[in-house]
PDB file of C-alpha atoms in Angstrom:
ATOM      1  CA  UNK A   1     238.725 193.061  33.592  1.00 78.00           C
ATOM      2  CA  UNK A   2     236.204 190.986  35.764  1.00 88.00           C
ATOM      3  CA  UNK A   3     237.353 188.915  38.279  1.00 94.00           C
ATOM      4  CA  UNK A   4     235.871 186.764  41.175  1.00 96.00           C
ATOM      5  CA  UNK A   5     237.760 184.897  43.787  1.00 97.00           C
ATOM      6  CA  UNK A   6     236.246 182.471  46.178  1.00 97.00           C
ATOM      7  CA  UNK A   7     239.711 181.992  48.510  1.00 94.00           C
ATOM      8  CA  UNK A   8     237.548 178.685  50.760  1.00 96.00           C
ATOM      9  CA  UNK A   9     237.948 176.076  48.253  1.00 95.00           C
ATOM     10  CA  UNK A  10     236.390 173.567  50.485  1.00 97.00           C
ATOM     11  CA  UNK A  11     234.506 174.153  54.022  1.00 97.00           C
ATOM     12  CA  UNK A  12     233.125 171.107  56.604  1.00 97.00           C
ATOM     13  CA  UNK A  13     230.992 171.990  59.344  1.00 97.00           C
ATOM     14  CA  UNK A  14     228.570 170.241  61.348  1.00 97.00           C
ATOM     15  CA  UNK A  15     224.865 170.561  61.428  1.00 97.00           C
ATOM     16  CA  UNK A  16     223.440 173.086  63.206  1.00 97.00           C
ATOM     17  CA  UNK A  17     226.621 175.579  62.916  1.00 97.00           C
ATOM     18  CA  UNK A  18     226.916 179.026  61.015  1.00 97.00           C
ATOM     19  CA  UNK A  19     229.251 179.262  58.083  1.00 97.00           C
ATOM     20  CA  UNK A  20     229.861 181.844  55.731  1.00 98.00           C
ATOM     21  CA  UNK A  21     231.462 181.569  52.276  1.00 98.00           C
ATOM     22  CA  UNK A  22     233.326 184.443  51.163  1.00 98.00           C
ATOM     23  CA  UNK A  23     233.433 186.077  47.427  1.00 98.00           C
ATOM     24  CA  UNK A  24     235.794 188.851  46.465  1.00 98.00           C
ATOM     25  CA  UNK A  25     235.934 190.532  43.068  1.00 97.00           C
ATOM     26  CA  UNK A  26     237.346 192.823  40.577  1.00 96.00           C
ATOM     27  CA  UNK A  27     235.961 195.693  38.053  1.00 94.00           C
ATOM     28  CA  UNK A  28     235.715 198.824  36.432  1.00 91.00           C
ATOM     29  CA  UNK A  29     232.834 199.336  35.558  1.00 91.00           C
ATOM     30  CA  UNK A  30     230.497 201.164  37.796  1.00 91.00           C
ATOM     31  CA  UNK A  31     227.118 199.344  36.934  1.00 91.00           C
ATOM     32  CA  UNK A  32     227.431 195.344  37.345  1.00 93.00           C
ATOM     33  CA  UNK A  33     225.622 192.532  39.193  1.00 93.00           C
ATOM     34  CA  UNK A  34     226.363 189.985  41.686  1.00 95.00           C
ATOM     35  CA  UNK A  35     224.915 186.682  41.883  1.00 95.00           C
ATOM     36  CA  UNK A  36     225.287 183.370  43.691  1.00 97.00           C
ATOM     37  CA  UNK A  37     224.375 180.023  42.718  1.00 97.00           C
ATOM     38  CA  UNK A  38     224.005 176.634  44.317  1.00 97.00           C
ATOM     39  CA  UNK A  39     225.345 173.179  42.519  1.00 96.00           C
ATOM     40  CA  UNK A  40     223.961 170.204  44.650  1.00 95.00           C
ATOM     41  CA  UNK A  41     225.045 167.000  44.583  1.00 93.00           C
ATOM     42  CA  UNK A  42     222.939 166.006  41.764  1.00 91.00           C
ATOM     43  CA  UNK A  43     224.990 168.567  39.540  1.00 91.00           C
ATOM     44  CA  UNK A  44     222.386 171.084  38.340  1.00 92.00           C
ATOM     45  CA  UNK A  45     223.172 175.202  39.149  1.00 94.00           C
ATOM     46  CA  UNK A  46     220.854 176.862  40.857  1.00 94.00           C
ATOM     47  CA  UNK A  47     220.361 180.582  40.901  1.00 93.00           C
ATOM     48  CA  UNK A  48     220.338 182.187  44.358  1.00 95.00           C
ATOM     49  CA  UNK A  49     220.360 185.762  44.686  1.00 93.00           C
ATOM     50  CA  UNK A  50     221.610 188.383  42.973  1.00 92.00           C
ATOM     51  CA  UNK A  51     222.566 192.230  43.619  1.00 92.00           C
ATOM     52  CA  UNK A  52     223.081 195.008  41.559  1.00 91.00           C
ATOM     53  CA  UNK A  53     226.337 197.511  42.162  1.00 92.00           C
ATOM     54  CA  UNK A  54     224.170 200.572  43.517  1.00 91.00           C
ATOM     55  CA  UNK A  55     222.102 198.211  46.463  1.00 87.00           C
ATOM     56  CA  UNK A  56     224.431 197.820  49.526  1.00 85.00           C
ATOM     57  CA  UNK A  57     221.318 196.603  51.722  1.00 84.00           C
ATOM     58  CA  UNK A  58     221.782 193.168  53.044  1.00 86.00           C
ATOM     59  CA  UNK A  59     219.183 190.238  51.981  1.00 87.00           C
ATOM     60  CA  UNK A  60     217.744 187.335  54.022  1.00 88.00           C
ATOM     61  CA  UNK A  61     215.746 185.328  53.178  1.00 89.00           C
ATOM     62  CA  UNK A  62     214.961 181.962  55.295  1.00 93.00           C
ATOM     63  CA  UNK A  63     218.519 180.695  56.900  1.00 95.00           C
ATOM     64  CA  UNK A  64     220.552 182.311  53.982  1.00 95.00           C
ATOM     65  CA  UNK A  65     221.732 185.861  54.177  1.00 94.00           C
ATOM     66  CA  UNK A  66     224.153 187.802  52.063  1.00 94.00           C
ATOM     67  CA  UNK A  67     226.454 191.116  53.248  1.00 95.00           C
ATOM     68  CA  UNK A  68     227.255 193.187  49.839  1.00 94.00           C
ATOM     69  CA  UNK A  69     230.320 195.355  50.692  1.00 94.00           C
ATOM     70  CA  UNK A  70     231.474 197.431  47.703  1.00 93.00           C
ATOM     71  CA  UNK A  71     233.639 199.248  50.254  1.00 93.00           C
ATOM     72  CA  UNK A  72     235.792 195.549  50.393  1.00 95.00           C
ATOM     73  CA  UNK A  73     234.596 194.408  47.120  1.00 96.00           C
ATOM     74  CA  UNK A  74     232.887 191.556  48.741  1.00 96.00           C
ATOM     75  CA  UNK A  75     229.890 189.747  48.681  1.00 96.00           C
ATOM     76  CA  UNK A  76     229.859 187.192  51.157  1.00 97.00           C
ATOM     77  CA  UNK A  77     226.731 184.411  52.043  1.00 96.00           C
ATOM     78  CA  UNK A  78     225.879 183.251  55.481  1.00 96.00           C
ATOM     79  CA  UNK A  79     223.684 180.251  55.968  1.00 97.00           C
ATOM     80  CA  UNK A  80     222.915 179.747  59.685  1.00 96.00           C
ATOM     81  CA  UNK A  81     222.085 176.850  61.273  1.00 97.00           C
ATOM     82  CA  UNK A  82     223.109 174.747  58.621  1.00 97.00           C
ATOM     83  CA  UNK A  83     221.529 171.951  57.594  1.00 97.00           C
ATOM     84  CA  UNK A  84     222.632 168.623  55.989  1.00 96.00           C
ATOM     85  CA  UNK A  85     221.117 169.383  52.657  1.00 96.00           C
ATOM     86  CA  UNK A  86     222.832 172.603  52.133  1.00 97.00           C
ATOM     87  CA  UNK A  87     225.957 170.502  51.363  1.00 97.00           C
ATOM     88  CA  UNK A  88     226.648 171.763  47.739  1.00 97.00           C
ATOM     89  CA  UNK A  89     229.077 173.703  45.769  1.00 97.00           C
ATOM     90  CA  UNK A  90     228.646 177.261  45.525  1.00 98.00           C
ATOM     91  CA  UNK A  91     229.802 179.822  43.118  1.00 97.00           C
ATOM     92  CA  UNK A  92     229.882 183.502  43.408  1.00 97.00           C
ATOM     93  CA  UNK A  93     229.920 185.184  40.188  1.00 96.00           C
ATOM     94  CA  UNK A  94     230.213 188.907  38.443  1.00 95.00           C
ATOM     95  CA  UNK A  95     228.227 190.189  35.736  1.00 92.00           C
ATOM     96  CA  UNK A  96     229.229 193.997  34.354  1.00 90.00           C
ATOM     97  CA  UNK A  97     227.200 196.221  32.174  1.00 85.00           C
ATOM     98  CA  UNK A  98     229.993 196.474  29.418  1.00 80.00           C
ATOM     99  CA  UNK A  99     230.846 193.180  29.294  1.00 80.00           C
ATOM    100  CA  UNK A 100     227.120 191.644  29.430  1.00 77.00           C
ATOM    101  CA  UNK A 101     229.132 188.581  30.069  1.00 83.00           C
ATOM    102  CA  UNK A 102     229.094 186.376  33.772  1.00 90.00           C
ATOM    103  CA  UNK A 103     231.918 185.507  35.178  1.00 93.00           C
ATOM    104  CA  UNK A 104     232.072 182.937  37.890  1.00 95.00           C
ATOM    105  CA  UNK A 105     234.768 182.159  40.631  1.00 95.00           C
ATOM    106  CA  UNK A 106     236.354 178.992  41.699  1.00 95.00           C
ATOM    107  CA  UNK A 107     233.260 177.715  43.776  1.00 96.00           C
ATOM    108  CA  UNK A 108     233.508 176.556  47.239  1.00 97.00           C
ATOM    109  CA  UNK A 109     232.364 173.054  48.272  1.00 97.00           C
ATOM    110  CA  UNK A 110     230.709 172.985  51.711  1.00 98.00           C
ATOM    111  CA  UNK A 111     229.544 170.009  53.733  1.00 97.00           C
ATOM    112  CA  UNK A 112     227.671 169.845  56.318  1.00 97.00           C
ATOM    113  CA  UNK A 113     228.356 166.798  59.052  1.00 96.00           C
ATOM    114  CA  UNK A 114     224.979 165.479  60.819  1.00 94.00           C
TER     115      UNK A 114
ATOM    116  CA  UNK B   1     209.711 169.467  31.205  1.00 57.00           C
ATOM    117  CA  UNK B   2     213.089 171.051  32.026  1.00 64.00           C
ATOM    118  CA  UNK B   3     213.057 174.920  30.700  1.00 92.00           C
ATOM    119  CA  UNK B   4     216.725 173.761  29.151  1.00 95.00           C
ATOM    120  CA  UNK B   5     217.188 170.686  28.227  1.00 96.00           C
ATOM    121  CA  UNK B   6     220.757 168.900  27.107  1.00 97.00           C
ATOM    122  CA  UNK B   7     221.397 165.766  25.261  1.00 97.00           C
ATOM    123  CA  UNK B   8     223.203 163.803  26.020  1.00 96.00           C
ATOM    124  CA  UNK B   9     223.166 163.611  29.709  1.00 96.00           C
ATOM    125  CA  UNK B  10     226.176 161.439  29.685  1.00 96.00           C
ATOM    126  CA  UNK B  11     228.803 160.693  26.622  1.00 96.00           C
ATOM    127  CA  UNK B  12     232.419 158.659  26.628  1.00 96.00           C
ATOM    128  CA  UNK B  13     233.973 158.819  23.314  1.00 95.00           C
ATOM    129  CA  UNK B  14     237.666 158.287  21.968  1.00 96.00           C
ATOM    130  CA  UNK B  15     240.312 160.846  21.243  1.00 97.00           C
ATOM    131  CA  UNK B  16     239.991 162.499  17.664  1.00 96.00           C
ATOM    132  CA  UNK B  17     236.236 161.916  17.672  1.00 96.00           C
ATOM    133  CA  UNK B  18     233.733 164.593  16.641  1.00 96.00           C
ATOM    134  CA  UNK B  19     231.475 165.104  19.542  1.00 96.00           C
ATOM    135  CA  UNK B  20     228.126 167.448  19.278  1.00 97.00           C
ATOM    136  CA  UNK B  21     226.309 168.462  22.383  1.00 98.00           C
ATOM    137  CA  UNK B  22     223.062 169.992  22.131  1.00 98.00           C
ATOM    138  CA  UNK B  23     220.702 172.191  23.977  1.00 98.00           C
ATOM    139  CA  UNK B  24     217.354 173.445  23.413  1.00 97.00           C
ATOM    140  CA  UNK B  25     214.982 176.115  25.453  1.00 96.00           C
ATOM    141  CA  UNK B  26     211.811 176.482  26.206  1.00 95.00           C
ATOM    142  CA  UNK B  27     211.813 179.976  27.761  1.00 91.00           C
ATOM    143  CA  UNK B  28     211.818 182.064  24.784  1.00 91.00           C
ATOM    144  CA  UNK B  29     215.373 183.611  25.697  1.00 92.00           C
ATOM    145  CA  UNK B  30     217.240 185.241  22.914  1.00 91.00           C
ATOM    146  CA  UNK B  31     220.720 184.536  24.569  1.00 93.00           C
ATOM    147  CA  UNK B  32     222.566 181.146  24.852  1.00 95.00           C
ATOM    148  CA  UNK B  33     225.615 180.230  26.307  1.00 96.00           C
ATOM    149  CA  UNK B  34     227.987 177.440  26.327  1.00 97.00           C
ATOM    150  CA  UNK B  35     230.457 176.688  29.571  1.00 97.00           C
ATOM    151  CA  UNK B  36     232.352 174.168  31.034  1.00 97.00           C
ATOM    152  CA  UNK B  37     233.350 173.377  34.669  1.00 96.00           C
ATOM    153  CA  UNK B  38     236.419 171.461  35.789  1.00 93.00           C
ATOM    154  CA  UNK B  39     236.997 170.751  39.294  1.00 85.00           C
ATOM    155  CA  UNK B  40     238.667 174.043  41.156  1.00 83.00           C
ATOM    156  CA  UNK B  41     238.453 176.431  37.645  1.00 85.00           C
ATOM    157  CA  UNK B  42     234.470 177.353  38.524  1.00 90.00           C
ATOM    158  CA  UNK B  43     232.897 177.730  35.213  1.00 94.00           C
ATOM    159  CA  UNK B  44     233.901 179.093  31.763  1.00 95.00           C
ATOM    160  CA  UNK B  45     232.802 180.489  29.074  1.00 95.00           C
ATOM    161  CA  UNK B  46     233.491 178.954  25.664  1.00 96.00           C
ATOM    162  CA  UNK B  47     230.861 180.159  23.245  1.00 96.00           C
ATOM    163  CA  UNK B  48     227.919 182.613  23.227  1.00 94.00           C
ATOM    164  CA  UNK B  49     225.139 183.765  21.564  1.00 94.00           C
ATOM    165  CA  UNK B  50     222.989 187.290  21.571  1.00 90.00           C
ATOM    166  CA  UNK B  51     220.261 185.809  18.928  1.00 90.00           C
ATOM    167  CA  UNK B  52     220.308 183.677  16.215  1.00 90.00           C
ATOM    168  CA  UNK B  53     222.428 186.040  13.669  1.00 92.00           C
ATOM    169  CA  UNK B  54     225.020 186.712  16.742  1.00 92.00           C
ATOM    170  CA  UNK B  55     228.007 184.237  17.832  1.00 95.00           C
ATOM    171  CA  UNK B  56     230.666 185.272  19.797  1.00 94.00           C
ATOM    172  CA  UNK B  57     233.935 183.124  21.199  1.00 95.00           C
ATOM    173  CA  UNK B  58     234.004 183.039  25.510  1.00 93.00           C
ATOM    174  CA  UNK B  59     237.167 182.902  27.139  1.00 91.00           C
ATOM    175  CA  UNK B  60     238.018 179.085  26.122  1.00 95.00           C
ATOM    176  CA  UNK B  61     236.602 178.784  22.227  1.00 96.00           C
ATOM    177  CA  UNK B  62     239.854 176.670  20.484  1.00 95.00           C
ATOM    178  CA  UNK B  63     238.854 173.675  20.068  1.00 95.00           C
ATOM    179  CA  UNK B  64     235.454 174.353  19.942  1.00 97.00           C
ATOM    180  CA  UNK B  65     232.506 175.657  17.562  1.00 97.00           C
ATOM    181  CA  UNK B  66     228.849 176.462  18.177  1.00 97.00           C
ATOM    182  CA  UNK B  67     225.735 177.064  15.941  1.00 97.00           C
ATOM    183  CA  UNK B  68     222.710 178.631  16.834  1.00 96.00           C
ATOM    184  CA  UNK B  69     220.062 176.952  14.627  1.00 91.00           C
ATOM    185  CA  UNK B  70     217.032 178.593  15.694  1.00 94.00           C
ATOM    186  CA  UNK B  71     216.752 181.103  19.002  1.00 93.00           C
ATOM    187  CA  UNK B  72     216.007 177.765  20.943  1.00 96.00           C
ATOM    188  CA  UNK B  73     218.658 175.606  20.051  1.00 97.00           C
ATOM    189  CA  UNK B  74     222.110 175.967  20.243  1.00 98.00           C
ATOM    190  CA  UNK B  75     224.903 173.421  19.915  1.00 98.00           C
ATOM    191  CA  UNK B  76     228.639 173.181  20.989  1.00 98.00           C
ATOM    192  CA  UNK B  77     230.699 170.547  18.403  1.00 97.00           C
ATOM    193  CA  UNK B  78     234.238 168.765  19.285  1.00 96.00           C
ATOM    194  CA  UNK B  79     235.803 168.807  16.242  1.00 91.00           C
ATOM    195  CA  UNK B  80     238.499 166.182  17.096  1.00 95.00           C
ATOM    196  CA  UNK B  81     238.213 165.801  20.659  1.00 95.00           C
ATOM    197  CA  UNK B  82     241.051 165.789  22.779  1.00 96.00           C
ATOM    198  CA  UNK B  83     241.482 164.547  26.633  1.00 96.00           C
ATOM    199  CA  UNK B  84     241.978 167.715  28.460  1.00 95.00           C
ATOM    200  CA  UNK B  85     238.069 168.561  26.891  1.00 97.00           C
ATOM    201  CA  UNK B  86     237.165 166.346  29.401  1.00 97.00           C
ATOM    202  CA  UNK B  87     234.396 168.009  31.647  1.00 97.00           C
ATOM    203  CA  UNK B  88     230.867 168.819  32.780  1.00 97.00           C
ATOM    204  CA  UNK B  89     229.436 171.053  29.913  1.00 98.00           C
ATOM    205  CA  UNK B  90     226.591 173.081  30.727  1.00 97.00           C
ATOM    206  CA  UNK B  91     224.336 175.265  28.463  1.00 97.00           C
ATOM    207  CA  UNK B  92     222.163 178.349  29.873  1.00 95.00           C
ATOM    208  CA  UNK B  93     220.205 181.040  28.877  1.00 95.00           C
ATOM    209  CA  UNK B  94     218.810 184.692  29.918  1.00 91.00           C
ATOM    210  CA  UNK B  95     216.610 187.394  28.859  1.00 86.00           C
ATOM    211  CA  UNK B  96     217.931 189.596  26.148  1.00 70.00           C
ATOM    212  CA  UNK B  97     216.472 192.597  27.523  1.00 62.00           C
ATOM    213  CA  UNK B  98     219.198 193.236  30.121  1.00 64.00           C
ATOM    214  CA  UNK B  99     222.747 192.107  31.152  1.00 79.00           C
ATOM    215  CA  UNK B 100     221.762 191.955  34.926  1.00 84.00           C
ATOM    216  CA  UNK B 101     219.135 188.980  34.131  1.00 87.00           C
ATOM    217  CA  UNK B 102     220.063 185.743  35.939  1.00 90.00           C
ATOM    218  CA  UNK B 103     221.236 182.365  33.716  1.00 92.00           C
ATOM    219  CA  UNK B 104     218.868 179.677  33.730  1.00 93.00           C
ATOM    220  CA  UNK B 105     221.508 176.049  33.275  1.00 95.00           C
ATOM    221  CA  UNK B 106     220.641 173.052  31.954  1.00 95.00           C
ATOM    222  CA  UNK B 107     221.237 169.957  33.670  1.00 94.00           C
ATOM    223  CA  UNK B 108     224.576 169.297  32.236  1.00 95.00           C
ATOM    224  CA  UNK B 109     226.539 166.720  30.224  1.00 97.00           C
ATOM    225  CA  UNK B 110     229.656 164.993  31.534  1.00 96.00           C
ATOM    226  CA  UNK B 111     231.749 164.397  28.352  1.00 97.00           C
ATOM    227  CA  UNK B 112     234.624 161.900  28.891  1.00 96.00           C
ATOM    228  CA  UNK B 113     237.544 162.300  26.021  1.00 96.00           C
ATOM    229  CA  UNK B 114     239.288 158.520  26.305  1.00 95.00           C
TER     230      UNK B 114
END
């Protein structure tokens, strides 16, 4: 069965800083997809990124960067130098080949302090 | 225009009420889906849809039916809505051609069950 945990719940920072929000999950299958997406304040989900099971090469792109670990089952995003308008909820979630179904984990709410 | 539109935006109602929701697509997706989000659960699946012949129940259907009237409309009905179906609903789509495609959302409807 799919699974996704997002353990940081919530996360405050202050401008300027590095933070990374960690996603963990569980499956069988050996083909699947990772994705991340971003729920501003204004409630909408916005897609991110995603990563398939057989691409372990890091991505950056601008301030955001993401660290794919099958190794750990992790896939973890770093934004650095944070600003305030990357103050959203953000959810981590698992899509498998078998299943053709996404599964999303808890989210984690980050603010950033000016 | 929004690529995935949902009315309404924004609905209170009264316990035992039938409630529909509906969403509509202007990408030319074949598959819809139907999940809600409640504060610390992420989101979850309740109803989804491969095309227009195919309905299938997510991992939170009771309570809940769907119909897919045409491949861009889909709609989620409260039967006799209940408090604890209080939540932010969202609708979203995806290319049928692969599972690893990412969801496009619509903007969401916060439903309030009195």
């Amino acid at each position: 069965a799919q699974k996704v945990t997002q353990a940081q719940t919530e996360i405050s920072v202050v401008e300027k800083e590095d933070v990374t929000l960690d996603c963990v999950y569980e499956t069988r299958d050996t083909t699947y997809y990772l994705f991340w997406y971003k729920q501003p304040p204004s409630g909408e989900l916005v897609f991110l990124i995603r990563r398939n099971s057989f691409d372990e090469q890091n991505e950056i792109s601008g301030r955001y960067s993401w660290n794919f670990q099958k190794s750990t089952s992790s896939f973890n995003f770093t934004i650095t130098a944070s600003q305030v308008v990357d103050s959203a909820v953000y959810f981590c979630a698992l899509s498998e080949m078998g299943a053709q179904k996404l599964v999303f984990g808890q989210g984690t709410r980050l603010t950033i302090n000016p | 225009d929004a690529d995935v539109t949902q009315t309404p935006r924004n609905r209170i109602t009264k316990t035992g009420k039938r409630i529909m929701l509906e969403c509509s697509q202007t990408k030319g997706h074949d598959r819809m889906y139907w999940y809600r989000q409640d504060p610390g659960l992420g989101l979850r699946l309740i109803y989804y849809s491969f095309d227009v012949k195919d309905i299938n129940k997510g991992e939170i259907s009771d309570g809940y039916s769907v119909s897919r009237q045409a491949q861009a409309k889909f709609s989620l009905s409260l039967e006799s809505a209940i408090p604890n179906q209080t939540a932010l609903y969202f609708c979203a789509t995806s290319d049928g051609q692969a599972f690893n495609q990412p969801q496009h959302f619509g903007d969401g409807t916060r439903l309030s069950i009195l």
